[in-house]
Coordinates of C-alpha atoms and ligand atoms in Angstrom, one line a residue:
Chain A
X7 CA 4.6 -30.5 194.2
X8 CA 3.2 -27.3 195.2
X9 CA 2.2 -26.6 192.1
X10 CA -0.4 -29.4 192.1
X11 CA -1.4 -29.2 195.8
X12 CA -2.6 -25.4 195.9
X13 CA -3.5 -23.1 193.2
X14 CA -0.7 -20.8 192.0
X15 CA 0.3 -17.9 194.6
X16 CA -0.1 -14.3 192.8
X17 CA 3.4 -13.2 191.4
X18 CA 4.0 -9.6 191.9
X19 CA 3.8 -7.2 188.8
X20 CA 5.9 -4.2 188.0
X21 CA 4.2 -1.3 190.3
X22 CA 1.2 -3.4 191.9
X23 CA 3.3 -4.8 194.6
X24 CA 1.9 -2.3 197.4
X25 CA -1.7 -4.2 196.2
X26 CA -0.2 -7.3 197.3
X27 CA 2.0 -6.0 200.4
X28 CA -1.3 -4.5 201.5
X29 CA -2.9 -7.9 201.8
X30 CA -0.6 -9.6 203.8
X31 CA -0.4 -6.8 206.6
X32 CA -4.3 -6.6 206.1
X33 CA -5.3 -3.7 204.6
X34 CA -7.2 -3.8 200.8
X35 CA -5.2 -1.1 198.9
X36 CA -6.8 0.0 195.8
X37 CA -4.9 2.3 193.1
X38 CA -6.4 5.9 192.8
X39 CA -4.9 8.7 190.4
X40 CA -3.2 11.1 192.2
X41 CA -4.6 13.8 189.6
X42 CA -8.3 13.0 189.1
X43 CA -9.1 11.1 192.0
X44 CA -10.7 7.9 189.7
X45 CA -9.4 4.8 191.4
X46 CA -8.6 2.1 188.5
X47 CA -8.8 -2.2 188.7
X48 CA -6.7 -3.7 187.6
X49 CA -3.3 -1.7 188.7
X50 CA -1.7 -0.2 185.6
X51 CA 0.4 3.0 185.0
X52 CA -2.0 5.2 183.5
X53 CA -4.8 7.2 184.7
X54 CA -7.4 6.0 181.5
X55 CA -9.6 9.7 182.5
X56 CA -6.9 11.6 182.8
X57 CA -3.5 9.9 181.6
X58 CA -1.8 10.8 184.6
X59 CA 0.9 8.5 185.4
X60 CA 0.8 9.6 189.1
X61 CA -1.2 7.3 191.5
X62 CA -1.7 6.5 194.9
X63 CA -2.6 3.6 197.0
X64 CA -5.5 3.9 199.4
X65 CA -6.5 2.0 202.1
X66 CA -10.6 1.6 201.2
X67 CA -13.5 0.5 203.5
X68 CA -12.7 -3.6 202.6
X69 CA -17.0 -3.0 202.2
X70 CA -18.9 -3.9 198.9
X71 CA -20.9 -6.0 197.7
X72 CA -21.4 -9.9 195.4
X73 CA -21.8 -8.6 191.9
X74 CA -21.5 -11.9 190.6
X75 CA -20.6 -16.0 191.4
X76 CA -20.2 -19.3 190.5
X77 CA -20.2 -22.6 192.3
X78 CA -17.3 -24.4 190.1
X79 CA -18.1 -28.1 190.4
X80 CA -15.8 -29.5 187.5
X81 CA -12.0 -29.3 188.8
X82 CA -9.5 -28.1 186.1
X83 CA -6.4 -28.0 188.0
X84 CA -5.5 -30.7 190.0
X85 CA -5.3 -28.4 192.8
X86 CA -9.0 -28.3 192.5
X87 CA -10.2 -31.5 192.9
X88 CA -10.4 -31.7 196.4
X89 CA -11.4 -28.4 196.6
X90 CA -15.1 -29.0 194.8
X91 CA -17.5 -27.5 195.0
X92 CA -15.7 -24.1 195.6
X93 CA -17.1 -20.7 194.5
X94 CA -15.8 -17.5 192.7
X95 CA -17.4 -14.4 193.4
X96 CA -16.8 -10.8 191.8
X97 CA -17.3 -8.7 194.7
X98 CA -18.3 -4.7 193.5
X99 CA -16.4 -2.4 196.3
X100 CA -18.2 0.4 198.1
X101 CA -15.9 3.4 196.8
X102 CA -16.1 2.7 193.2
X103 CA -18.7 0.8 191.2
X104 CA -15.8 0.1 188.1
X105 CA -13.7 -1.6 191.3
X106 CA -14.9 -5.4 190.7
X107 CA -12.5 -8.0 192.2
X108 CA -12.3 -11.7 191.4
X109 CA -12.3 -13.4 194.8
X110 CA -13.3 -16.1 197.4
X111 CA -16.5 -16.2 199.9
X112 CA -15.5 -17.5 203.2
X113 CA -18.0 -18.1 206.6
X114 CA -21.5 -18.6 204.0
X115 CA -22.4 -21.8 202.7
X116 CA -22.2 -22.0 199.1
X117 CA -26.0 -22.4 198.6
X118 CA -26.7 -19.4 200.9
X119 CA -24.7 -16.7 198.2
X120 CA -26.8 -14.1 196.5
X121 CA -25.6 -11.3 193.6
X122 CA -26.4 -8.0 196.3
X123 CA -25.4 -9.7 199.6
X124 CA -23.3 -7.1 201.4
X125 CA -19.7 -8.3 202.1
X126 CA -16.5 -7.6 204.1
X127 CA -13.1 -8.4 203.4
X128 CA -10.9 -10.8 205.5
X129 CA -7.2 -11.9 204.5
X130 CA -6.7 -15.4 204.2
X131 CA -3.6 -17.7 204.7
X132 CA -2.6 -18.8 200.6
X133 CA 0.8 -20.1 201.9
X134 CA 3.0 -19.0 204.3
X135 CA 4.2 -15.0 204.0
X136 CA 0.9 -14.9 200.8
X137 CA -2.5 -13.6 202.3
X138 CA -5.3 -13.2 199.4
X139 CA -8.4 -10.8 199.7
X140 CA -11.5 -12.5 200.2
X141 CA -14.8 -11.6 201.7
X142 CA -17.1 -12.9 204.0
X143 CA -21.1 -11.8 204.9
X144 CA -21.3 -8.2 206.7
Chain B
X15 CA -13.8 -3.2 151.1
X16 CA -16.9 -4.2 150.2
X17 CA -17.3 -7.2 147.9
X18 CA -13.9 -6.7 146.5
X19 CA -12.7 -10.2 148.1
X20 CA -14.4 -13.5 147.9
X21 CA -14.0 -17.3 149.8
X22 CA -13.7 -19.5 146.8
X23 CA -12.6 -22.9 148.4
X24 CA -13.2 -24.2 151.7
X25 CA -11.8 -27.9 153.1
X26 CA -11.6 -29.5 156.0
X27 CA -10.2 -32.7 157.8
X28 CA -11.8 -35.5 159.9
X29 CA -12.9 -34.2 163.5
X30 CA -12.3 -36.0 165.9
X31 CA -10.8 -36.6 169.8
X32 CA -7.9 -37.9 168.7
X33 CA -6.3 -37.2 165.4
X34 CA -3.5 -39.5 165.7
X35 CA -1.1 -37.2 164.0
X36 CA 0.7 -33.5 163.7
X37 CA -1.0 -30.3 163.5
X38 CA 0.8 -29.6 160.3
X39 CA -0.4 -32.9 159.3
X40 CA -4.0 -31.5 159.9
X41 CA -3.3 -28.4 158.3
X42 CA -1.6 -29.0 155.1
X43 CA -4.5 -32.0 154.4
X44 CA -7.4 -28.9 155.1
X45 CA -5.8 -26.1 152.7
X46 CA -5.0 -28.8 150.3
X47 CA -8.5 -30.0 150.4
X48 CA -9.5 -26.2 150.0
X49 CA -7.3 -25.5 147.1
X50 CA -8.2 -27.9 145.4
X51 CA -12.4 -27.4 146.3
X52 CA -11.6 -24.1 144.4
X53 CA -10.2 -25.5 141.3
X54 CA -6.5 -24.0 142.4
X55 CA -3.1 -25.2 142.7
X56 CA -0.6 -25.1 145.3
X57 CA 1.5 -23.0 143.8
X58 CA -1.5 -20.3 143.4
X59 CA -1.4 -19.5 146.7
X60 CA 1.1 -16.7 147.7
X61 CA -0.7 -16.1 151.0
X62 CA -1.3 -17.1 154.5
X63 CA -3.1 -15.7 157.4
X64 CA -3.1 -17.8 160.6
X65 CA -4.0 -18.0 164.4
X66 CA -1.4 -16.5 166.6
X67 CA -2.3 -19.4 168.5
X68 CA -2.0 -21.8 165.9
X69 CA 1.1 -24.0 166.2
X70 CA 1.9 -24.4 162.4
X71 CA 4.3 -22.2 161.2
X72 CA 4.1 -20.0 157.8
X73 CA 7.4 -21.1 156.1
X74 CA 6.4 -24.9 156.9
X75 CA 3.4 -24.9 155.5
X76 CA 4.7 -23.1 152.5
X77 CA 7.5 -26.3 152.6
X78 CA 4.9 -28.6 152.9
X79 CA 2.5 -27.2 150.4
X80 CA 4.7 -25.8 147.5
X81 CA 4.4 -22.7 148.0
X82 CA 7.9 -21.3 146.4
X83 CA 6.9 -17.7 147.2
X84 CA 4.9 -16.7 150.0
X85 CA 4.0 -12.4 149.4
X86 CA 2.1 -12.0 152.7
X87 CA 1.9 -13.6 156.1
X88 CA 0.0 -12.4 159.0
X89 CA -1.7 -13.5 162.5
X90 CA -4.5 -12.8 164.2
X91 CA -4.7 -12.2 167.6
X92 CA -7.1 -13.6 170.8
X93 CA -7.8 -17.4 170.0
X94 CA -11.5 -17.8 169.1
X95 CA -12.2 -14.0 169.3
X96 CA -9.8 -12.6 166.2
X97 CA -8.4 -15.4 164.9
X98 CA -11.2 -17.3 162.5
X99 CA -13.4 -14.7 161.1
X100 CA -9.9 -11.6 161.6
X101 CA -7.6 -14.0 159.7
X102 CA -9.9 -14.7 157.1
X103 CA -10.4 -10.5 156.9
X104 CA -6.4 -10.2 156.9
X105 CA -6.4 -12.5 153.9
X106 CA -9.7 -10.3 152.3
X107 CA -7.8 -7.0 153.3
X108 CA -4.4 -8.6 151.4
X109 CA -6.2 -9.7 148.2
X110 CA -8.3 -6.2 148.0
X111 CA -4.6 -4.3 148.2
X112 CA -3.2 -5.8 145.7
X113 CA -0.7 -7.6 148.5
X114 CA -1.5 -10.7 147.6
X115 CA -3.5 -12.8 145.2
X116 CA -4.8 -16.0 146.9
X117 CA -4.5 -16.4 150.6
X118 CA -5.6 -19.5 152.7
X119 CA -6.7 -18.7 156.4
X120 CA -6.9 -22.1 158.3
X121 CA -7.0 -23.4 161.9
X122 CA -5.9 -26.8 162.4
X123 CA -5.2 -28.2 166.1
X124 CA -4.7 -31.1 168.0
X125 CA -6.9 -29.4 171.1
X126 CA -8.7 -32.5 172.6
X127 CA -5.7 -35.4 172.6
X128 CA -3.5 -32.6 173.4
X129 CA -0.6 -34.0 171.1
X130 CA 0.5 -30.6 170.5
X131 CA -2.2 -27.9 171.9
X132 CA -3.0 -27.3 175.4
X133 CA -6.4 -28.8 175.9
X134 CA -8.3 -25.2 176.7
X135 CA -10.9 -26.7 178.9
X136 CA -8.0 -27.9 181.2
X137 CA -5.8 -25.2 183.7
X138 CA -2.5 -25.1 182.8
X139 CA -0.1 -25.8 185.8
X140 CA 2.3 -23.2 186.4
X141 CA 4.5 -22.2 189.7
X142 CA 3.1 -18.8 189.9
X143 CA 0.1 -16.5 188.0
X144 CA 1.7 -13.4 186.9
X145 CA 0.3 -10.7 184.7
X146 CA -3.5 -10.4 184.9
X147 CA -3.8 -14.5 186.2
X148 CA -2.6 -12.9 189.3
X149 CA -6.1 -11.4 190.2
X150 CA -8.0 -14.7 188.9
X151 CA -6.0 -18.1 189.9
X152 CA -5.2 -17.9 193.1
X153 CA -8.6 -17.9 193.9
X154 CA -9.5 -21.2 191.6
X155 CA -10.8 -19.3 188.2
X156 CA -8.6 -21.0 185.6
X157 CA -10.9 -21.8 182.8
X158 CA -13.2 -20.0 180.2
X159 CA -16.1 -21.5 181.6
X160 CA -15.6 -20.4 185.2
X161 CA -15.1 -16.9 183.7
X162 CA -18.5 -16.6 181.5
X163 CA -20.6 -18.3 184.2
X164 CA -19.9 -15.0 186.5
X165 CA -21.3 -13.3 183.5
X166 CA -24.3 -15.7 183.0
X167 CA -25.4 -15.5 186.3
X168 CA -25.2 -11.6 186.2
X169 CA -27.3 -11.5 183.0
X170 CA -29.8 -14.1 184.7
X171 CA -29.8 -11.8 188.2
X172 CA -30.5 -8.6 185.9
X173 CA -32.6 -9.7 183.0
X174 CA -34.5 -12.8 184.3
X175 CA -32.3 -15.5 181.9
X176 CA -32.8 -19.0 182.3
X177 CA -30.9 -21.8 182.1
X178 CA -33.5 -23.2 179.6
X179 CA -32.9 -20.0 177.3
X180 CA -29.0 -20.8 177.4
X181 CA -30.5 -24.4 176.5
X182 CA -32.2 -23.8 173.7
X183 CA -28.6 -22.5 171.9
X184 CA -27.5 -25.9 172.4
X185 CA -30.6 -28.0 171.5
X186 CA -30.3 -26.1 167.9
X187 CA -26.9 -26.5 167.1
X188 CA -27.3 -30.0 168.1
X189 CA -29.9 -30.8 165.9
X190 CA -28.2 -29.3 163.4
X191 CA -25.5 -31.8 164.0
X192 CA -27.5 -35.0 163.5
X193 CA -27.5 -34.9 159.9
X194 CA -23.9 -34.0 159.3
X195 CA -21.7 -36.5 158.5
X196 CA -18.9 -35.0 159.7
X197 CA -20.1 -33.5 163.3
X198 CA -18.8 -35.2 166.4
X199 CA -22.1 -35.1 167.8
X200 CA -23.9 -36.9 165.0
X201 CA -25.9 -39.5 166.4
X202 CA -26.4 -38.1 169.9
X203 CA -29.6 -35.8 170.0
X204 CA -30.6 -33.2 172.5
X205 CA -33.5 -32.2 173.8
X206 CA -33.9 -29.0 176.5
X207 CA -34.5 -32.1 179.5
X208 CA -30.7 -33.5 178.3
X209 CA -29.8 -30.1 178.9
X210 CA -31.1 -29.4 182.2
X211 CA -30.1 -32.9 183.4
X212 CA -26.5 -32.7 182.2
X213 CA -24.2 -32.1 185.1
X214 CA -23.2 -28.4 186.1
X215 CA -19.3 -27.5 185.0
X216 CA -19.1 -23.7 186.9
X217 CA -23.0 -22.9 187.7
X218 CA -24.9 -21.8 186.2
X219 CA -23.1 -23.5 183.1
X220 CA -23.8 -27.1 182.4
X221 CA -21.8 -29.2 180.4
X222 CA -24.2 -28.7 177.3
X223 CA -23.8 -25.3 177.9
X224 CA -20.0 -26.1 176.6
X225 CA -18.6 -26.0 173.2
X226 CA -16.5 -29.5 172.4
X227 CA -12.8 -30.1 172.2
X228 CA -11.8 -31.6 168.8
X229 CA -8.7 -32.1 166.9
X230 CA -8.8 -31.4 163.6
X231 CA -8.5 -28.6 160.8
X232 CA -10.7 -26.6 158.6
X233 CA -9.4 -23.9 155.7
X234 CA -10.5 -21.3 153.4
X235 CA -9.0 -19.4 150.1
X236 CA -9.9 -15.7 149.6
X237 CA -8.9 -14.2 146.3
X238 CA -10.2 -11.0 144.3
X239 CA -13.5 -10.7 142.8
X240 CA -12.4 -10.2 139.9
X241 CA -10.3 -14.0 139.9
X242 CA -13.2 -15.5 142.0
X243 CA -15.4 -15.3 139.1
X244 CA -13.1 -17.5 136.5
X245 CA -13.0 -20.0 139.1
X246 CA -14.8 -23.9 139.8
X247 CA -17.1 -22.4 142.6
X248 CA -19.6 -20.0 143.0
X249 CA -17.9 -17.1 144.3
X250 CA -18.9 -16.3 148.3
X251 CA -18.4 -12.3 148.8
X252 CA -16.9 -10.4 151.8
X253 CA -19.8 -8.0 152.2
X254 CA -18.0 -6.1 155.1
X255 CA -16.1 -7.3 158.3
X256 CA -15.4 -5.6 161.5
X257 CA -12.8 -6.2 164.7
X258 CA -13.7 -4.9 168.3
X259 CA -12.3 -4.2 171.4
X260 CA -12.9 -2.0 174.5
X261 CA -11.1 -1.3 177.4
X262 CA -12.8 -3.7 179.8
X263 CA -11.3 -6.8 178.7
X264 CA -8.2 -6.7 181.0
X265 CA -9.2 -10.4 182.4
X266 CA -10.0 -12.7 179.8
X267 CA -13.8 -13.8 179.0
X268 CA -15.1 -11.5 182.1
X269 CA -18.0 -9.3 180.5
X270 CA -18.9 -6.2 182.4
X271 CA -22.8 -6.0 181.1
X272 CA -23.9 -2.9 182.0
X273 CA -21.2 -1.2 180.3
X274 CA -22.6 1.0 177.4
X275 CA -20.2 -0.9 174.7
X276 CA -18.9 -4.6 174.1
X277 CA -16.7 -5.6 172.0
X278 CA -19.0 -7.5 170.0
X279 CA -21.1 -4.4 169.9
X280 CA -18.1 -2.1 168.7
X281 CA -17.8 -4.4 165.7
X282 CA -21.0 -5.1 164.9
X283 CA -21.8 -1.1 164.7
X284 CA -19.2 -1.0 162.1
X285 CA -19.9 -4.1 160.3
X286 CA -24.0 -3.3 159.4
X287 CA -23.0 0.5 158.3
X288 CA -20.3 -0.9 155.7
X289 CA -22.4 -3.8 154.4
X290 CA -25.1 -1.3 154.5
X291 CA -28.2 -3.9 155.5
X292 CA -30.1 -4.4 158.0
X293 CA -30.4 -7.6 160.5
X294 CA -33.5 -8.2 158.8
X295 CA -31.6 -9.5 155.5
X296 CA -30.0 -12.3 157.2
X297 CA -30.8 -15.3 156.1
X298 CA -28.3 -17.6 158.3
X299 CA -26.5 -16.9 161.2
X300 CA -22.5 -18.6 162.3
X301 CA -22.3 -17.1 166.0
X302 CA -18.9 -18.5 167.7
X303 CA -20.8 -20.6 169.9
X304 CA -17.5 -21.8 172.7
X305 CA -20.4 -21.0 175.4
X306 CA -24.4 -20.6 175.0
X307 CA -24.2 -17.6 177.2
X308 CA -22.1 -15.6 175.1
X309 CA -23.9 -16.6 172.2
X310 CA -27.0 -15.4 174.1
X311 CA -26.0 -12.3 174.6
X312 CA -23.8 -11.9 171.2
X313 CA -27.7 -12.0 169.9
X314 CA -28.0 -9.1 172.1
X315 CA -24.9 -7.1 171.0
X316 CA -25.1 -7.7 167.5
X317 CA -28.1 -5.9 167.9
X318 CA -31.0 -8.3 167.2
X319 CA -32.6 -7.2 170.1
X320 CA -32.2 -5.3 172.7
X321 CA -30.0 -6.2 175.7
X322 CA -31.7 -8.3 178.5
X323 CA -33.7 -9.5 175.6
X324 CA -31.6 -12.3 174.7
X325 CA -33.3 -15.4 176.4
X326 CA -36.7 -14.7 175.4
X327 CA -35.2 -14.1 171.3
X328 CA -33.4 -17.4 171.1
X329 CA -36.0 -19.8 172.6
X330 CA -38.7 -19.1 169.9
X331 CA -37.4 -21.7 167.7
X332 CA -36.0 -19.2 165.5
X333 CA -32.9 -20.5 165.6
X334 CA -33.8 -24.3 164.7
X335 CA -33.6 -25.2 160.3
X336 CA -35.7 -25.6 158.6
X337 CA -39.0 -23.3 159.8
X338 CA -36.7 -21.0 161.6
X339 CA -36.1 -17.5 160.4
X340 CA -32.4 -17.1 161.2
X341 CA -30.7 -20.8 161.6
X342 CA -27.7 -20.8 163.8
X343 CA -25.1 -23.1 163.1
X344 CA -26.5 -25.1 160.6
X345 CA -23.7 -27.7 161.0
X346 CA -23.6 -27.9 164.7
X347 CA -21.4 -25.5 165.4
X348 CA -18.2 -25.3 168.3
X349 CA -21.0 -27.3 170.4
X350 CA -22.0 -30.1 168.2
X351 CA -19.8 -30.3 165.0
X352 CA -16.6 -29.5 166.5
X353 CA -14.2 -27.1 167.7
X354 CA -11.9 -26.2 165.4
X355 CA -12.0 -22.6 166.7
X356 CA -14.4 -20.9 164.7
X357 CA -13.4 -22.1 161.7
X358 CA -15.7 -24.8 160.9
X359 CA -18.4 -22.5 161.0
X360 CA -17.1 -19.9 158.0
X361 CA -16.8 -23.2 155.8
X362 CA -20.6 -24.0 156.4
X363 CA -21.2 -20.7 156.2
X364 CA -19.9 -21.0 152.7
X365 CA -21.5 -24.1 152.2
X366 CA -25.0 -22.4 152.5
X367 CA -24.1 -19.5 150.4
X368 CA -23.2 -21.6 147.1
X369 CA -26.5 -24.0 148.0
X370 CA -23.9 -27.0 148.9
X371 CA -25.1 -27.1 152.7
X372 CA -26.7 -30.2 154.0
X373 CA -29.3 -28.5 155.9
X374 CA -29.7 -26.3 153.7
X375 CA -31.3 -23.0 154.1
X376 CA -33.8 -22.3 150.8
X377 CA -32.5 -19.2 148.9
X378 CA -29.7 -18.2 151.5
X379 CA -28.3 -14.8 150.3
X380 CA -26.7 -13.7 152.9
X381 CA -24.6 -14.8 156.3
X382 CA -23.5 -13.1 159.4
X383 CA -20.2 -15.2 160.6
X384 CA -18.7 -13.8 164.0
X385 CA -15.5 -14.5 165.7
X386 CA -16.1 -15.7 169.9
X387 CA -17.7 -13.2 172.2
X388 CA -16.2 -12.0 175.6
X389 CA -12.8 -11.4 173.8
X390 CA -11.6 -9.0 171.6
X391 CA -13.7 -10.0 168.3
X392 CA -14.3 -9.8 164.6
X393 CA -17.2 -10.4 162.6
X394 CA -17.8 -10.5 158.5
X395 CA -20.9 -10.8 156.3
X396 CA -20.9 -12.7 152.8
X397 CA -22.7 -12.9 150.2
X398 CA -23.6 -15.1 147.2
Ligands
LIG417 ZN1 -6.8 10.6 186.4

């Protein structure tokens, strides 16, 4: 039932959990190397600069900008098909040009989204307890 | 490597969108028909290289086809991206070893009726996204073609790329398509306005901009130079191959395009030093066409021209037999022959090499094939 009435709430993984904890209390939390400083997208367990294995999780600005979009018109989950039109954006974060996440544009008409436009993040209801980062004009 | 294996029998089913039967049904039918295109039997083959993804199963097939003692079995990995051009270089790298002496490399799906194969232009419905799905699904990007049209509109925002340039991909390998018997797409011509007209999938991708779904199945043997040359064909050489990969491919068909490298471009640097010619000597071109984008800017990587360059190079009619200078596709391709994953195009490719095509290029040498763009890849050139 829920599987066909919303798309699929993010499940966890092994040591990205604080990402995920972060957006339900509000805060964007990105992974940074405790070592070298290079923060890394997606979480994993090793620094690829330095091959550290010690991170840390830092609250960033929530301030980038649209690197890239789509306006998906064809629905390929049935979750989708009263969702369409509905975009995807890739929105490139102020504190790290290689920190490019796959999101949601809220409060901009579809029409009115440009690759540059400066964004903010906002946390979203998914389902009840699940918030998801998305962005919204700055 | 170099020309020390060589394709000496290609085969192939119907295509179609609904086979009406198993995959293994499809399968065995294509490596028979192959086997027997290069004068061998059964029993010749002690080889097979498959798809990961494919659902047929070594030690059935070998049931199926006779094969009393299979010496090598091996995958490839990434769907479109290692699995027809990588499997086909498994089976190369086998023979050249001494491993094995005839291996068959196949695909054969039932992708489109979905009587076996999860039909890839559909999401699949799950309870959760885990693993890297996590950072895509929740937020409605399920399919291929929502991935690569972030990338297409990047490239269009930095280079100037037009829908019409990812157009004119299509409009070629449809042509190419209306004199095959075999194409799904026979009958149906395209021009650039179809394109434009046809309704928007993820924008900026149309449908045209989309490869088919088909079931069916498509096959090649690869044996040693030294057997090719006894047998019924005329032997088609492995020049050189080449697999690539970076680190950026931790979501699936999201190009990052101002990174220095691609994977494309990893593989293609290796495969032009160990066939040692240039892109000039190509005389036919079998790009994994799933989306025109990625073809596009596979153009680019490959290095035929320079990066940004991409639109402008493929809508000079270059690509288009017969006045073209490099034909794409000459059989339609994923996006008007059929998808059989790659597969159909390294048995055209073939086809053009031993002079059997139906649009056939005049005095075709030599053939770049590549494996799909935007995934970890692999690429070969032959040789007559
Ligand atoms: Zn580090």
């Amino acid at each position: 039932m829920a599987a066909t009435s919303n798309f699929p709430a993010p499940v966890p993984e092994f040591g990205a959990e604080e990402f995920w904890r972060g957006c339900n209390r509000g805060e964007l939390m990105m992974q940074r190397c405790a070592r070298c400083g290079k923060f890394r997208w997606l979480p994993q367990p090793m620094c690829p600069v330095c091959n550290s294995m010690e991170s840390e999780w830092i609250k960033v600005s929530g301030r980038g900008t649209v690197y890239s979009y789509t306006i998906i018109t064809h629905p390929v989950h049935p979750a989708a098909a009263g969702r369409v039109p509905y975009n995807v954006a890739q929105v490139q974060l102020d504190e790290d040009p290689d920190l490019i996440l796959i999101t949601n544009l809220v409060g901009v008409k579809n029409e009115d989204i440009r690759i540059g436009m400066p964004v903010r993040v906002v946390f979203v209801d998914h389902e009840p307890g699940v918030k998801l980062a998305k962005f919204e004009p700055a | 490597m170099k020309d020390k294996a060589a394709i000496v029998g290609v085969g192939h089913t119907e295509y179609s969108k609904d086979s009406g039967r198993s995959e293994m049904s499809l399968a065995v039918e294509a490596i028979r028909n192959a086997i027997s295109d290069a004068g061998l039997k059964p029993s010749d083959i002690d080889g097979i290289a498959k798809f990961t993804m494919d659902n047929n199963d070594h030690v059935l097939l070998a049931a199926n086809l006779g094969i009393t003692a299979l010496r090598f079995f091996a995958e490839a990995p990434w769907g479109g991206g290692g699995g027809p051009v990588g499997s086909v270089l498994l089976g190369a790298m086998a023979v050249a070893t001494g491993m094995a002496d005839c291996v068959v490399a196949f695909r054969a799906m039932n992708e489109r009726s979905g009587r076996g194969t999860q039909r890839f232009g559909r999401a699949m419905v799950r309870e959760g996204a885990a693993g890297p799905r996590a950072y895509m699904e929740p937020f409605g990007l399920f399919s291929p073609a929502q991935s690569v049209a972030l990338s297409a509109r990047r490239h269009m925002h930095l280079y100037g790329t037009r829908s019409e340039h990812f157009g004119a991909i299509a409009v070629a390998c449809r042509a190419h398509a209306q004199t095959n018997p075999n194409a799904v797409m026979r009958g149906r011509p395209l021009t650039i306005q179809d394109h434009q007209q046809s309704r928007m999938i993820a924008d900026p991708l149309r449908l045209h901009d989309c490869c088919l779904e088909t079931d069916g199945g498509a096959a090649v043997i690869i044996t040693s130079a030294e057997r090719a040359r006894d047998l019924k064909q005329k032997p088609v050489y492995i020049m050189a191959g080449a697999f690539g990969a970076t680190d950026r491919q931790t979501q699936s068909v999201v190009k990052f395009l101002e990174q220095p490298r691609s994977e494309t471009s990893v593989a293609a640097k290796d495969l032009f030093a160990r066939a040692g010619i240039a892109h000039k000597d190509i005389d036919a071109c079998f790009l994994y066409d799933h989306f025109t984008p990625l073809v596009l800017m596979a153009f680019e990587e490959l290095g035929f021209c320079e990066r940004g360059e991409g639109g402008p190079f493929v809508s000079d009619g270059k690509l288009l037999w017969p006045n073209g200078s490099l034909p794409l596709n000459t059989s339609g391709g994923n996006l008007s022959e059929g998808y059989i994953h790659g597969m159909q195009n390294i048995v055209e490719a073939v086809r053009q090499l031993r002079g059997q095509a139906i649009n056939q290029v005049e005095d075709a040498e030599i053939a770049l094939v590549t494996s799909g763009n935007a995934v970890p890849t692999t690429a070969m050139i032959l040789h007559r």
